[in-house]
Amino acid sequence: MMPRDDDPMVEQSAWAQMSQDDPDHSAAYVERFRTMAAQGADLAGEARLVDALLPRRARVLDAGCGPGRVGAFLADAGHQVVGVDADPVLIEAAEADHPGPRWFVGDLAELDLPALGIPERFDGIVCAGNVMAFLAASTRREVLRRLRGHLRDDGRAAIGFGAGRGYPFDEFLTDAEAAGLAPDLLLSTWDLRPFGPDADFLVAVLRPIPGRDR
Ligand SMILES: C[S@@+](CC[C@H](N)C(=O)[O-])C[C@H]1O[C@@H](n2cnc3c(N)ncnc32)[C@H](O)[C@@H]1O
């Protein structure tokens, strides 16, 4: 898995485009979250939901992990965490701030952890912080297909992103189904408020459709 800039065959994500337009974008993002952490802000809401989904000492993939705040909480809770993000600046921050999990630079559209020596599938996958909405539209189904392929048949994926970001929720759910992921539970917040037609956020807890992992 390589950062997207090295692979002209894969369309660049909106995040990579922002980083290209503003070279300080990624460093500023890191600093923003470091400041919030230093101020004692609660940065673990998504991770608490994911922890509740998992058996103890589970294997978790933090997909689009950024500087690692979600994966770090899950590692502290005793899980084995692998984080993957396309932005090398954010992965460098994750490595510096949160030793323990294994952090990799990589594009989710090319996710292939067995090729990196991690053959075991995951009990849980978390994709927080609007990652889905930052993906290049042409890669969305492929990313979901690869996430499905890295999930155990009895595992679950929790994916959250906001409305009005160019990826309508019904389109996302259609793409997930095509990728072999069916909704177990739809919420409108990471603290378990129900999803409804007026929701401005979706947290989808998805289960693998058996036999649909390739
Ligand atoms: C707003 S940040 C969220 C980071 C982290 N999940 C969190 O909640 O703190 C969005 C992340 O999506 C990542 N991202 C976007 N497209 C990606 C792709 N195709 N492959 C891997 N990461 C991607 C970006 O690099 C960025 O770290």
Short mmCIF file of C-alpha atoms and ligand atoms in Angstrom, two decimals:
data_model
loop_
_atom_site.label_atom_id
_atom_site.label_comp_id
_atom_site.label_asym_id
_atom_site.label_seq_id
_atom_site.Cartn_x
_atom_site.Cartn_y
_atom_site.Cartn_z
CA MET A 1 0.00 0.00 0.00
CA MET A 2 1.40 3.34 -0.98
CA PRO A 3 0.17 6.90 -0.62
CA ARG A 4 -2.18 7.84 -3.39
CA ASP A 5 0.16 10.48 -4.92
CA ASP A 6 2.42 7.63 -6.09
CA ASP A 7 -0.36 5.82 -7.91
CA PRO A 8 -1.87 7.64 -10.89
CA MET A 9 -4.34 4.76 -11.33
CA VAL A 10 -6.20 5.67 -8.12
CA GLU A 11 -8.20 8.88 -7.95
CA GLN A 12 -6.93 11.30 -5.32
CA SER A 13 -9.07 11.71 -2.19
CA ALA A 14 -10.53 15.06 -1.17
CA TRP A 15 -8.21 14.95 1.86
CA ALA A 16 -5.11 14.54 -0.34
CA GLN A 17 -6.36 17.39 -2.54
CA MET A 18 -6.71 19.62 0.53
CA SER A 19 -3.20 18.74 1.67
CA GLN A 20 -1.88 19.49 -1.80
CA ASP A 21 -3.64 22.87 -1.87
CA ASP A 22 -2.41 23.77 1.62
CA PRO A 23 0.91 22.19 2.64
CA ASP A 24 0.19 23.05 6.31
CA HIS A 25 -3.20 21.34 6.29
CA SER A 26 -2.13 18.02 7.82
CA ALA A 27 0.21 19.55 10.41
CA ALA A 28 -2.52 21.98 11.45
CA TYR A 29 -4.95 19.07 11.86
CA VAL A 30 -2.45 17.24 14.07
CA GLU A 31 -1.89 20.33 16.19
CA ARG A 32 -5.63 20.97 16.54
CA PHE A 33 -6.18 17.52 18.01
CA ARG A 34 -3.05 17.67 20.17
CA THR A 35 -4.34 20.94 21.65
CA MET A 36 -7.79 19.47 22.31
CA ALA A 37 -6.22 16.43 23.97
CA ALA A 38 -4.02 18.66 26.13
CA GLN A 39 -7.12 20.62 27.16
CA GLY A 40 -8.80 17.42 28.27
CA ALA A 41 -11.42 17.30 25.51
CA ASP A 42 -13.35 14.06 25.10
CA LEU A 43 -11.92 12.59 21.90
CA ALA A 44 -12.99 9.00 22.49
CA GLY A 45 -16.73 8.96 21.74
CA GLU A 46 -16.39 6.84 18.62
CA ALA A 47 -13.96 4.46 20.30
CA ARG A 48 -16.30 3.86 23.24
CA LEU A 49 -19.04 2.66 20.87
CA VAL A 50 -16.61 0.42 19.02
CA ASP A 51 -15.25 -1.02 22.28
CA ALA A 52 -18.80 -2.02 23.21
CA LEU A 53 -19.12 -3.99 19.96
CA LEU A 54 -15.99 -6.03 20.53
CA PRO A 55 -14.96 -9.05 22.55
CA ARG A 56 -12.01 -8.37 24.90
CA ARG A 57 -8.54 -8.31 23.34
CA ALA A 58 -10.07 -8.09 19.86
CA ARG A 59 -8.34 -7.31 16.59
CA VAL A 60 -9.36 -3.87 15.35
CA LEU A 61 -8.61 -1.98 12.15
CA ASP A 62 -8.79 1.82 12.40
CA ALA A 63 -9.44 2.65 8.75
CA GLY A 64 -8.39 6.21 7.92
CA CYS A 65 -6.92 6.48 11.41
CA GLY A 66 -5.42 9.96 11.06
CA PRO A 67 -3.24 10.80 14.08
CA GLY A 68 -4.63 7.80 15.92
CA ARG A 69 -6.99 9.09 18.61
CA VAL A 70 -9.59 6.30 18.07
CA GLY A 71 -7.12 3.46 17.71
CA ALA A 72 -5.12 4.67 20.69
CA PHE A 73 -8.15 4.49 23.00
CA LEU A 74 -8.95 0.99 21.75
CA ALA A 75 -5.35 -0.13 22.28
CA ASP A 76 -5.49 1.25 25.84
CA ALA A 77 -8.66 -0.83 26.32
CA GLY A 78 -6.61 -3.94 25.51
CA HIS A 79 -7.37 -4.46 21.82
CA GLN A 80 -4.81 -5.22 19.10
CA VAL A 81 -5.02 -2.23 16.81
CA VAL A 82 -3.82 -1.68 13.27
CA GLY A 83 -4.29 1.80 11.83
CA VAL A 84 -4.05 2.74 8.17
CA ASP A 85 -4.15 6.23 6.70
CA ALA A 86 -3.03 7.70 3.39
CA ASP A 87 -1.53 10.83 4.96
CA PRO A 88 2.09 10.26 6.06
CA VAL A 89 2.09 13.38 8.26
CA LEU A 90 -0.80 12.00 10.29
CA ILE A 91 0.76 8.55 10.56
CA GLU A 92 3.98 10.12 11.81
CA ALA A 93 1.94 11.87 14.52
CA ALA A 94 0.17 8.61 15.42
CA GLU A 95 3.53 6.87 15.80
CA ALA A 96 4.91 9.70 17.92
CA ASP A 97 1.87 10.17 20.17
CA HIS A 98 0.52 6.63 20.42
CA PRO A 99 3.16 3.90 20.40
CA GLY A 100 1.69 0.41 20.63
CA PRO A 101 -0.70 -0.01 17.72
CA ARG A 102 0.77 -0.71 14.29
CA TRP A 103 0.32 2.35 12.09
CA PHE A 104 0.68 2.14 8.31
CA VAL A 105 0.64 4.69 5.51
CA GLY A 106 -1.67 3.34 2.84
CA ASP A 107 -4.64 4.05 0.68
CA LEU A 108 -7.81 2.24 1.73
CA ALA A 109 -8.63 1.73 -1.96
CA GLU A 110 -5.55 -0.52 -2.09
CA LEU A 111 -5.82 -2.02 1.38
CA ASP A 112 -4.02 -5.36 1.48
CA LEU A 113 -2.79 -6.09 4.99
CA PRO A 114 -1.88 -9.74 4.29
CA ALA A 115 0.70 -8.33 1.85
CA LEU A 116 2.20 -6.44 4.81
CA GLY A 117 2.42 -9.59 6.92
CA ILE A 118 -0.92 -9.21 8.70
CA PRO A 119 -2.96 -12.17 7.41
CA GLU A 120 -5.55 -12.38 10.22
CA ARG A 121 -8.87 -10.71 9.66
CA PHE A 122 -10.34 -8.24 12.13
CA ASP A 123 -13.12 -8.55 14.71
CA GLY A 124 -13.94 -4.91 14.20
CA ILE A 125 -13.28 -2.07 11.80
CA VAL A 126 -13.82 1.57 12.71
CA CYS A 127 -13.96 4.34 10.16
CA ALA A 128 -14.55 7.59 12.04
CA GLY A 129 -14.09 11.28 11.35
CA ASN A 130 -15.82 11.53 7.96
CA VAL A 131 -13.26 9.33 6.22
CA MET A 132 -15.95 7.97 3.87
CA ALA A 133 -16.83 11.49 2.77
CA PHE A 134 -13.18 12.31 2.02
CA LEU A 135 -12.71 9.32 -0.30
CA ALA A 136 -12.61 9.93 -4.02
CA ALA A 137 -16.09 8.98 -5.23
CA SER A 138 -14.68 6.47 -7.73
CA THR A 139 -13.03 4.51 -4.90
CA ARG A 140 -15.90 4.26 -2.40
CA ARG A 141 -17.13 0.78 -3.37
CA GLU A 142 -13.59 -0.56 -3.65
CA VAL A 143 -12.76 0.77 -0.18
CA LEU A 144 -15.90 -0.85 1.26
CA ARG A 145 -15.12 -4.09 -0.57
CA ARG A 146 -11.61 -4.14 0.87
CA LEU A 147 -12.86 -3.38 4.38
CA ARG A 148 -15.29 -6.31 4.00
CA GLY A 149 -12.41 -8.50 2.86
CA HIS A 150 -10.44 -7.67 6.02
CA LEU A 151 -13.36 -8.42 8.36
CA ARG A 152 -14.09 -11.79 9.96
CA ASP A 153 -17.49 -13.24 9.06
CA ASP A 154 -18.64 -12.62 12.65
CA GLY A 155 -17.04 -9.17 12.85
CA ARG A 156 -18.60 -5.75 12.50
CA ALA A 157 -17.66 -2.43 10.99
CA ALA A 158 -18.69 0.94 12.45
CA ILE A 159 -18.59 3.73 9.88
CA GLY A 160 -19.63 7.31 10.60
CA PHE A 161 -19.85 10.47 8.52
CA GLY A 162 -21.94 13.58 8.12
CA ALA A 163 -24.69 14.59 5.73
CA GLY A 164 -24.09 17.31 3.12
CA ARG A 165 -20.60 16.08 2.33
CA GLY A 166 -21.32 14.68 -1.13
CA TYR A 167 -22.04 11.07 -0.15
CA PRO A 168 -25.78 10.61 0.41
CA PHE A 169 -26.51 8.04 3.11
CA ASP A 170 -28.75 5.89 0.87
CA GLU A 171 -25.97 5.74 -1.73
CA PHE A 172 -23.51 4.69 0.96
CA LEU A 173 -25.83 1.91 2.14
CA THR A 174 -26.29 0.70 -1.45
CA ASP A 175 -22.50 0.68 -1.92
CA ALA A 176 -22.02 -1.17 1.37
CA GLU A 177 -24.53 -3.83 0.34
CA ALA A 178 -22.76 -4.22 -3.03
CA ALA A 179 -19.49 -4.62 -1.13
CA GLY A 180 -20.91 -7.37 1.08
CA LEU A 181 -21.81 -5.34 4.18
CA ALA A 182 -25.36 -5.22 5.54
CA PRO A 183 -26.69 -2.82 8.17
CA ASP A 184 -27.02 -4.25 11.67
CA LEU A 185 -27.87 -0.93 13.30
CA LEU A 186 -28.16 2.64 12.07
CA LEU A 187 -27.58 5.52 14.48
CA SER A 188 -27.35 9.28 14.11
CA THR A 189 -24.59 9.77 16.69
CA TRP A 190 -21.75 7.79 18.22
CA ASP A 191 -23.57 8.03 21.57
CA LEU A 192 -26.40 5.87 20.28
CA ARG A 193 -29.15 8.26 19.23
CA PRO A 194 -31.44 6.63 16.67
CA PHE A 195 -31.11 7.31 12.95
CA GLY A 196 -34.07 8.90 11.15
CA PRO A 197 -34.92 10.75 7.94
CA ASP A 198 -33.73 14.10 9.36
CA ALA A 199 -30.43 12.83 10.75
CA ASP A 200 -27.44 14.96 9.82
CA PHE A 201 -24.99 12.17 10.68
CA LEU A 202 -24.91 8.43 10.13
CA VAL A 203 -23.17 5.83 12.22
CA ALA A 204 -23.68 2.53 10.43
CA VAL A 205 -22.85 -0.66 12.26
CA LEU A 206 -22.45 -3.16 9.44
CA ARG A 207 -22.17 -6.93 9.43
CA PRO A 208 -20.53 -9.01 6.71
CA ILE A 209 -22.82 -10.78 4.28
CA PRO A 210 -21.58 -14.41 4.40
CA GLY A 211 -19.66 -15.53 1.34
CA ARG A 212 -19.31 -11.99 0.00
CA ASP A 213 -15.71 -11.26 0.93
CA ARG A 214 -13.96 -11.04 -2.44
C1 LIG B 1 -10.91 14.04 9.31
S1 LIG B 1 -9.63 12.87 9.22
C2 LIG B 1 -10.18 11.66 10.42
C3 LIG B 1 -9.04 10.90 11.02
C4 LIG B 1 -9.44 9.90 12.10
N1 LIG B 1 -10.30 8.85 11.58
C5 LIG B 1 -10.12 10.58 13.25
O1 LIG B 1 -11.35 10.47 13.36
O2 LIG B 1 -9.43 11.22 14.04
C6 LIG B 1 -9.99 12.05 7.67
C7 LIG B 1 -8.92 11.04 7.33
O3 LIG B 1 -9.29 10.28 6.19
C8 LIG B 1 -8.07 9.88 5.60
N2 LIG B 1 -8.33 9.38 4.25
C9 LIG B 1 -9.08 9.98 3.29
N3 LIG B 1 -9.07 9.23 2.17
C10 LIG B 1 -8.31 8.13 2.45
C11 LIG B 1 -7.94 6.99 1.71
N4 LIG B 1 -8.34 6.82 0.45
N5 LIG B 1 -7.15 6.06 2.29
C12 LIG B 1 -6.73 6.23 3.57
N6 LIG B 1 -7.05 7.31 4.33
C13 LIG B 1 -7.84 8.24 3.78
C14 LIG B 1 -7.26 11.16 5.61
O4 LIG B 1 -5.91 10.94 5.36
C15 LIG B 1 -7.57 11.67 7.02
O5 LIG B 1 -6.66 11.20 7.96
#
